[in-house]
Short mmCIF file of C-alpha atoms and ligand atoms in Angstrom, two decimals:
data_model
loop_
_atom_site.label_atom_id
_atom_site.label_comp_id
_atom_site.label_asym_id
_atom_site.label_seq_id
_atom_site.Cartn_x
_atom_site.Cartn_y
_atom_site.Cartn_z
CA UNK A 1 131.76 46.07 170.65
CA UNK A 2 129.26 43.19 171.59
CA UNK A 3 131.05 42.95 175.36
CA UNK A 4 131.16 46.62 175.55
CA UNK A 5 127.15 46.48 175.06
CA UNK A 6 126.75 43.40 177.65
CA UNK A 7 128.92 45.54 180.07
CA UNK A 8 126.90 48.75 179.59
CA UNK A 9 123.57 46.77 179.92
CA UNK A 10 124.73 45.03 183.06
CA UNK A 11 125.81 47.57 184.60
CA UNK A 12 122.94 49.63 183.70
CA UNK A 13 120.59 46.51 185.25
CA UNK A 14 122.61 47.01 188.48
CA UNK A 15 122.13 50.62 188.85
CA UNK A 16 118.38 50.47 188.38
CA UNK A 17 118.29 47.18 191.17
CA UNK A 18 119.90 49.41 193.11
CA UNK A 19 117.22 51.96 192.59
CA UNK A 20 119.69 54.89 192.65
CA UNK A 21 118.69 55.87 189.32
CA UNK A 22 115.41 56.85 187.74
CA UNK A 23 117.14 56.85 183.72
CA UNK A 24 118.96 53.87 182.51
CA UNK A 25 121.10 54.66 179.43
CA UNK A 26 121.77 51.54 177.88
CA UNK A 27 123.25 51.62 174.26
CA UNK A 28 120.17 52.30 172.06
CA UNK A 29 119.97 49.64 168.90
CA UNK A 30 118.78 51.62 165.68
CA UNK A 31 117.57 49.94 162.30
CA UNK A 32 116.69 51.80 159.60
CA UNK A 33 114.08 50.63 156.77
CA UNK A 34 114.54 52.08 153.59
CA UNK A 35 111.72 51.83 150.71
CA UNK A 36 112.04 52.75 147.44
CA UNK A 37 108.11 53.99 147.05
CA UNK A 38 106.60 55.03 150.85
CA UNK A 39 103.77 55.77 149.00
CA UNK A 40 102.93 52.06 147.73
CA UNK A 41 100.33 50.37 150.62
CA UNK A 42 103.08 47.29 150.61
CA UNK A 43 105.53 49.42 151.79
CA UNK A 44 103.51 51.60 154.16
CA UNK A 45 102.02 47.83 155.60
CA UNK A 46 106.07 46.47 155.41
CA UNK A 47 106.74 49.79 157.84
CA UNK A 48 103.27 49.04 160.32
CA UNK A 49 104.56 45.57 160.77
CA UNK A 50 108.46 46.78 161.06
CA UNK A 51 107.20 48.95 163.75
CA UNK A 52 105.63 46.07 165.14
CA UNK A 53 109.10 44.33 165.80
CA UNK A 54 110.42 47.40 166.86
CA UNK A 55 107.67 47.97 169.75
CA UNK A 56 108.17 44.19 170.50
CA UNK A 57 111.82 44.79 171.15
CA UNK A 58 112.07 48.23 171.84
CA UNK A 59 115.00 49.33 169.17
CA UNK A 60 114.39 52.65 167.39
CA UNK A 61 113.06 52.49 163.82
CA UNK A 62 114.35 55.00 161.16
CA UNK A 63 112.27 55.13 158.01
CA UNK A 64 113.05 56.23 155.06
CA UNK A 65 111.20 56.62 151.72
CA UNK A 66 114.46 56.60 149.28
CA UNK A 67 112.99 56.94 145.36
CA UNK A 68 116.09 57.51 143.42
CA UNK A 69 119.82 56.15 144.01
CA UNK A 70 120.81 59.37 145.28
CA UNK A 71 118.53 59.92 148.09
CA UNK A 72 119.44 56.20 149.11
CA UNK A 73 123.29 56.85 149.50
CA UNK A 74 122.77 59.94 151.50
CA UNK A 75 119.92 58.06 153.47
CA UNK A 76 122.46 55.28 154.48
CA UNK A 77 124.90 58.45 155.26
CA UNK A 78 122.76 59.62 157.83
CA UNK A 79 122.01 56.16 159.26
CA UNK A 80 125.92 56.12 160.13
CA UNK A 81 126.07 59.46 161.14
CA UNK A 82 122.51 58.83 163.31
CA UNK A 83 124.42 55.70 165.25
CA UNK A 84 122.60 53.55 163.68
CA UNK A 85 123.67 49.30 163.21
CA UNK A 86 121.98 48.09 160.48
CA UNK A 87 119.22 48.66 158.11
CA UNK A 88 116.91 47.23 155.78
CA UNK A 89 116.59 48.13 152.38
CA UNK A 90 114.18 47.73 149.05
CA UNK A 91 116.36 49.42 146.54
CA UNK A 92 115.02 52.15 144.13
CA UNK A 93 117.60 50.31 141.97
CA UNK A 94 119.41 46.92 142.34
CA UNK A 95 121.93 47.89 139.78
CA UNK A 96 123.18 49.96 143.11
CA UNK A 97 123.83 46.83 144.70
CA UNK A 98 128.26 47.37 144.70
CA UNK A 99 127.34 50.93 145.64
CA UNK A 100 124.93 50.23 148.13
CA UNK A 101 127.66 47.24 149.75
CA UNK A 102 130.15 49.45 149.89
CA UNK A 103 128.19 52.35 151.56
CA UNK A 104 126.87 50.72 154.03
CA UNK A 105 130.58 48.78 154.90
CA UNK A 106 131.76 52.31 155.15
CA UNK A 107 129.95 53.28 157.40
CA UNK A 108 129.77 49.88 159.39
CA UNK A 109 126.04 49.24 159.04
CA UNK A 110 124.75 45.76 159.02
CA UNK A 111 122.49 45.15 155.26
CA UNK A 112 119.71 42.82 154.64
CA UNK A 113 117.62 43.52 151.35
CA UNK A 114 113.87 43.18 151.15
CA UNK A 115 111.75 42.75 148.04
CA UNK A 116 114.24 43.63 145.15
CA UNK A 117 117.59 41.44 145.32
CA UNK A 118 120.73 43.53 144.69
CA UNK A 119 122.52 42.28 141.39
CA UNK A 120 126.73 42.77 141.24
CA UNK A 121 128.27 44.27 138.19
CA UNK A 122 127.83 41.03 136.52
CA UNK A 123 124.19 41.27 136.98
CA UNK A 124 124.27 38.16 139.05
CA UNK A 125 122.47 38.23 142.34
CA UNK A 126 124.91 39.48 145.08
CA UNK A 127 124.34 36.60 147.36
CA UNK A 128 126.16 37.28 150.69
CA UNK A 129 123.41 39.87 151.22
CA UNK A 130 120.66 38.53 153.41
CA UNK A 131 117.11 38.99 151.63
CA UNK A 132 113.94 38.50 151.80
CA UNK A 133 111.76 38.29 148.58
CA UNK A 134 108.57 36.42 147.19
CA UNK A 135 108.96 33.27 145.27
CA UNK A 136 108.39 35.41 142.17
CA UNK A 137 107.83 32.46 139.55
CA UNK A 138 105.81 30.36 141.26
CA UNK A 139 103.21 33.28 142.38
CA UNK A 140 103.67 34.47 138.39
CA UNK A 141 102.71 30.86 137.56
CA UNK A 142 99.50 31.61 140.03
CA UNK A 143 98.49 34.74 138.24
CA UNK A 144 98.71 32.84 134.83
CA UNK A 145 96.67 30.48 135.99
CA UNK A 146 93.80 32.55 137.59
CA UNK A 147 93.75 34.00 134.18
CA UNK A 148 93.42 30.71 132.05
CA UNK A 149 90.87 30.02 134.43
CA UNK A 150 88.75 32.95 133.94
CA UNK A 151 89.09 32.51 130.46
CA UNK A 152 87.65 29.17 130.20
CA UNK A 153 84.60 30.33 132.54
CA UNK A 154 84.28 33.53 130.43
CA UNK A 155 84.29 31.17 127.37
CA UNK A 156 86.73 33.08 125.97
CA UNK A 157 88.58 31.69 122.45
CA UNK A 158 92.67 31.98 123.39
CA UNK A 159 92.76 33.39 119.88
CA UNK A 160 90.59 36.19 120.32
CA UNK A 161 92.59 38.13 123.37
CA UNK A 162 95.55 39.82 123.71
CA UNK A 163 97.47 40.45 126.91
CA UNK A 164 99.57 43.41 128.27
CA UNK A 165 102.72 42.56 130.04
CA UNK A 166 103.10 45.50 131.83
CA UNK A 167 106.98 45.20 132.43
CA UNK A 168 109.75 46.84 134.28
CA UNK A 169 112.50 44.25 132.87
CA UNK A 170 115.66 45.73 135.06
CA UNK A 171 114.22 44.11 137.93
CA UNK A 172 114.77 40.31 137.99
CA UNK A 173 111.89 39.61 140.33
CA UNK A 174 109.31 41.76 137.93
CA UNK A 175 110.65 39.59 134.93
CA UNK A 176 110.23 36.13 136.91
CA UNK A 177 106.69 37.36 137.87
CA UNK A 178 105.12 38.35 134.25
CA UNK A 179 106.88 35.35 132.76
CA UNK A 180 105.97 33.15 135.30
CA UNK A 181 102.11 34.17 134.07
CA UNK A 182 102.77 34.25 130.77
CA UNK A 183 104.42 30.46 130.48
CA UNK A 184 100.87 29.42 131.95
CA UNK A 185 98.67 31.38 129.24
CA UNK A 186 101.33 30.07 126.54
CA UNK A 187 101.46 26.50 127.78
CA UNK A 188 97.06 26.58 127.22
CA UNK A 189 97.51 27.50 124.14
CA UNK A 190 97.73 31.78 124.54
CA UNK A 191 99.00 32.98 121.25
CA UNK A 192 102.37 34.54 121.30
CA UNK A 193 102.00 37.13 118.71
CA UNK A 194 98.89 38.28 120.93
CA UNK A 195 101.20 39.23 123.65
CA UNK A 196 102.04 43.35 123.84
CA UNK A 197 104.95 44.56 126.08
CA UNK A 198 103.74 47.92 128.21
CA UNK A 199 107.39 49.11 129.89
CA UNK A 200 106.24 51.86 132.79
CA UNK A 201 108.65 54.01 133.57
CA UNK A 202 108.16 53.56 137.27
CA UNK A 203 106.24 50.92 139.06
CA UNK A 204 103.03 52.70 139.80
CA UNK A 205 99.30 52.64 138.31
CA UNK A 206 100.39 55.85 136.76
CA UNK A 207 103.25 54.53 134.76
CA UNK A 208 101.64 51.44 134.42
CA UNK A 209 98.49 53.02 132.69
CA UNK A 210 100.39 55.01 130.58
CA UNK A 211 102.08 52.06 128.78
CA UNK A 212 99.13 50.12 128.74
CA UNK A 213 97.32 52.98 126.65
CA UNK A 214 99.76 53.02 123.83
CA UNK A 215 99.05 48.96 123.72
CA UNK A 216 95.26 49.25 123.83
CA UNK A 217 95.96 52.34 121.03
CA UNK A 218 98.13 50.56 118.55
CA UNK A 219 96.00 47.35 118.24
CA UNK A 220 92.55 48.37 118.69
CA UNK A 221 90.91 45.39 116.99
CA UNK A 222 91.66 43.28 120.21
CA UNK A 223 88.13 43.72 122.23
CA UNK A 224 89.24 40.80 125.02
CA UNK A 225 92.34 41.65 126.57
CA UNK A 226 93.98 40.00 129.75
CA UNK A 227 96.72 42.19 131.85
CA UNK A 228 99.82 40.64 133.88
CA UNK A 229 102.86 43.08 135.43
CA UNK A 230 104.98 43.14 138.67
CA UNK A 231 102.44 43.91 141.26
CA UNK A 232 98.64 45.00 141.61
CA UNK A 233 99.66 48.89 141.00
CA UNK A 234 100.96 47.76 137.19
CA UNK A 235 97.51 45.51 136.47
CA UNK A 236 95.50 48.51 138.14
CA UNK A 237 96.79 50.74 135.59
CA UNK A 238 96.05 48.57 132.75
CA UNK A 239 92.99 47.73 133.80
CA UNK A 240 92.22 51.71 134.16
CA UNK A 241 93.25 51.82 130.12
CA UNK A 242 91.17 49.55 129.10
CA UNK A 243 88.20 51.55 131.00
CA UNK A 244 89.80 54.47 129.53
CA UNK A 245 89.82 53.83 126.25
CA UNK A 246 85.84 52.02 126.01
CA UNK A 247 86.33 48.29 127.19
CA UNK A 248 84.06 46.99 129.47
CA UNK A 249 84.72 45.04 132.76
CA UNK A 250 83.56 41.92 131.32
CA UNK A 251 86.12 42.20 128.71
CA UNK A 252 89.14 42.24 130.77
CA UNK A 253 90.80 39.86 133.20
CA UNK A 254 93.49 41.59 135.22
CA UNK A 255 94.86 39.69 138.09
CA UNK A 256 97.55 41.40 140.58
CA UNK A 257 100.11 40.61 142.96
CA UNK A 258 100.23 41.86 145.93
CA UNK A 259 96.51 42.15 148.05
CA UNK A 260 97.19 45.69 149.91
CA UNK A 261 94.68 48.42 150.48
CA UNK A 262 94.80 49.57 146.03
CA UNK A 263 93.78 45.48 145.54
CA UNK A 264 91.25 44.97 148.39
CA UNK A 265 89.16 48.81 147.36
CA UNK A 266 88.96 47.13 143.82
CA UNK A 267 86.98 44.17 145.36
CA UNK A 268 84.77 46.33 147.19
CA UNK A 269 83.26 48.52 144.73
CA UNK A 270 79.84 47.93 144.06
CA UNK A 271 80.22 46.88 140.33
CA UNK A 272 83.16 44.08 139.87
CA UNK A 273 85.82 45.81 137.19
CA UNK A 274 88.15 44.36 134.74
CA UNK A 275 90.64 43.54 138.00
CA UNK A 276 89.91 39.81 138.95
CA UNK A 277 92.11 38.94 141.35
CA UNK A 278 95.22 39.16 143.35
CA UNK A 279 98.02 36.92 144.23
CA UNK A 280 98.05 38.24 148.05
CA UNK A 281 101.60 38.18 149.47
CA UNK A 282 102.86 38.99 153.00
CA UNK A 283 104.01 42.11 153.84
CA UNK A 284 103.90 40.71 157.47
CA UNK A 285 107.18 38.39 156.71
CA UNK A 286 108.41 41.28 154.70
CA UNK A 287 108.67 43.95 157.59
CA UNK A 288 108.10 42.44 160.81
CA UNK A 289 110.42 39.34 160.02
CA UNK A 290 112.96 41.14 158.04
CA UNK A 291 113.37 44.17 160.96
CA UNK A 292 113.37 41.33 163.84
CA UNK A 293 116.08 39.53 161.65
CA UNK A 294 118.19 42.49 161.91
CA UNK A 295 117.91 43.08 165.04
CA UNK A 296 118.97 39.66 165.95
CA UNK A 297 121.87 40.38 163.84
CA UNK A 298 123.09 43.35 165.78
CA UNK A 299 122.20 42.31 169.10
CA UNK A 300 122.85 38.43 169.71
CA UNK A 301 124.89 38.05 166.77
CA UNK A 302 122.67 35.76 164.69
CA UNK A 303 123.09 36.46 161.05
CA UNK A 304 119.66 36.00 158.99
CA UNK A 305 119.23 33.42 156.74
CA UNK A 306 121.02 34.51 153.13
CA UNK A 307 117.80 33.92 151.21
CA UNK A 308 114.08 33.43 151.97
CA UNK A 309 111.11 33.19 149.73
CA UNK A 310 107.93 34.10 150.87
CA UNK A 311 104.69 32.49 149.19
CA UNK A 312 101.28 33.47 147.91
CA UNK A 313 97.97 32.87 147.60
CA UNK A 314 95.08 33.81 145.47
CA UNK A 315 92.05 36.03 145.94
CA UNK A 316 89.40 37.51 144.27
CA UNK A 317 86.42 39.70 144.55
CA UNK A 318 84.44 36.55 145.89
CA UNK A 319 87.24 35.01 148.17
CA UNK A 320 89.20 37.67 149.44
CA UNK A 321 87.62 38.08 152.75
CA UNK A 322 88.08 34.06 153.22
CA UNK A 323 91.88 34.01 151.73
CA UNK A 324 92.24 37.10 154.09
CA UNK A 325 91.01 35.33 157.35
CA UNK A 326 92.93 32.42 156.17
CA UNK A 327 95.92 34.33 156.13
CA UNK A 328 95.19 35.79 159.49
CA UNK A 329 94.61 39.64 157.94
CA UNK A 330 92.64 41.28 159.79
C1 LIG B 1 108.61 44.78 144.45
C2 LIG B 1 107.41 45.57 143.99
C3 LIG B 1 106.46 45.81 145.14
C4 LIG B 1 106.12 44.49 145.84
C5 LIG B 1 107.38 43.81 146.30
C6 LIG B 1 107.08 42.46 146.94
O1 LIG B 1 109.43 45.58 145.27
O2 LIG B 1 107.80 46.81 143.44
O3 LIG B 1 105.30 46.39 144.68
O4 LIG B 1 105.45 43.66 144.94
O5 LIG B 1 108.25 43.61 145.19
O6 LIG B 1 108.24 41.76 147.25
#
């Protein structure tokens, strides 16, 4: 397959020296990206810098918003069918992960995950999968801390505030996050029984503010509440129920993870809400990295490192133009 290529390509190169023809047809390399929400600004900035690669190195980029497990098997269907080599995929599901192995194997497409780590029917990790996803613990342990912080400065009593884990637990790397956060608030001195699980049905403000409602209903003697979850959509919709339901800004600390477009609009209204921050992550490394990866993979043959975790770093309303710059966002 690999000399076939060469051979094309060469021969190809001689045609054109020999100017005797105006269209080279070399065999065309085609990646497909697969997101489980297109709409999320991660994954529409993942794409942007996915295209990037692709410009760079002038393979064709398929992509494809995939929100349900069914949409992602026929999506991989049509990848094999399209000629494509290999694709790149955050899961809508990683319970799909066999599935998803076997699917693409059938129809001989090269898989890398991004994001959301497939698990096997053990619910271990499948780790001969190359992925890419943030150190989810350590960025969690960030968020805590941001928190803790602006509770000292607000002189807040630990006793006094709850907190809404907004949680999607069948995702490992949403679990690692929020309890990455919460072991910081609990380790200075947070009190457990304060502590209200919000499960969204989806991982969107929507969902997210939804479950956060029913916490802010059921215990509405807590007036200070703080707001962790899997990613700045999940604290954006808690920190919409608190406005919903009568709290002010200064009586909620919701920090994010994330730092797309729904995280950086927050910091730019005129009045500073109830979100506080954002652990901003790289969705540079997550598309442009992950596609060029691939690509390496189906053209010279390098497989992509089995596991890499990308870091974090903290911004808020006051910083995030700095941390930005820093981070070389434009
Ligand atoms: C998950 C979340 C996304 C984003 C990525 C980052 O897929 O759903 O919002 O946080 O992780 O890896």
């Amino acid at each position: 397959m690999k000399i076939m290529k060469t051979a094309l390509l060469a021969g190809a190169l001689a045609v054109a020296a020999l100017g005797a023809a105006t269209t080279i047809s070399v065999a065309e390399t085609k990646i497909g990206f697969i997101v489980k929400q297109p709409e999320e600004p991660w994954f529409q900035d993942e794409w942007k810098f996915a295209d990037q690669a692709a410009a760079e190195k002038g393979f064709t980029l398929v992509k494809i918003g995939a929100e349900d497990g069914e949409k992602l098997i026929s999506a991989i269907d049509n990848l094999g069918a399209q000629g494509a080599q290999g694709f790149v995929v955050c899961t809508p599901d990683v319970k799909l992960g066999p599935g998803i192995v076997a699917k693409a194997a059938a129809n001989g497409l090269k898989l890398m995950t991004v994001d959301d780590r497939l698990v096997g029917a053990d619910g271990e990790p499948i780790e001969d999968v190359p992925h890419m996803g943030i150190s989810a613990t350590k960025i969690g342990e960030a968020v805590g801390q941001a928190i803790v912080d602006e509770i000292a400065a607000r002189g807040w009593s630990m006793d006094e505030v709850g907190a809404i884990r907004v949680s999607y637990d069948q995702l490992p790397t949403a679990v690692d996050r929020v309890e990455g956060a919460l072991s910081v608030l609990k380790a200075n001195g947070f009190n457990e029984a304060n502590i209200f699980d919000a499960p969204q049905a989806k991982t969107d403000t929507e969902a997210a503010l939804n479950a956060a409602t029913v916490v802010l209903n059921a215990n509405p003697e807590i007036k200070k509440w703080v707001a962790v979850g899997l990613n700045d959509e999940a604290v954006l919709g808690a920190v919409r129920a608190t406005e919903s339901v009568g709290i002010p800004a200064d009586g909620m600390i919701g920090v994010g993870i994330g730092g797309a477009e729904s995280a950086i609009n927050e910091f730019k209204k005129p009045e500073a809400t109830g979100f506080v921050g954002t652990v901003i992550i790289s969705p540079k490394r997550h598309g442009y990295e992950t596609a060029l990866n691939m690509y390496e993979w189906i053209v010279n043959d390098k497989e992509p490192e089995k596991l890499i975790l990308t870091a974090g770093a903290l911004a808020k309303r006051d910083t995030y133009e700095q941390v930005r710059a820093d981070l070389g966002i434009e």
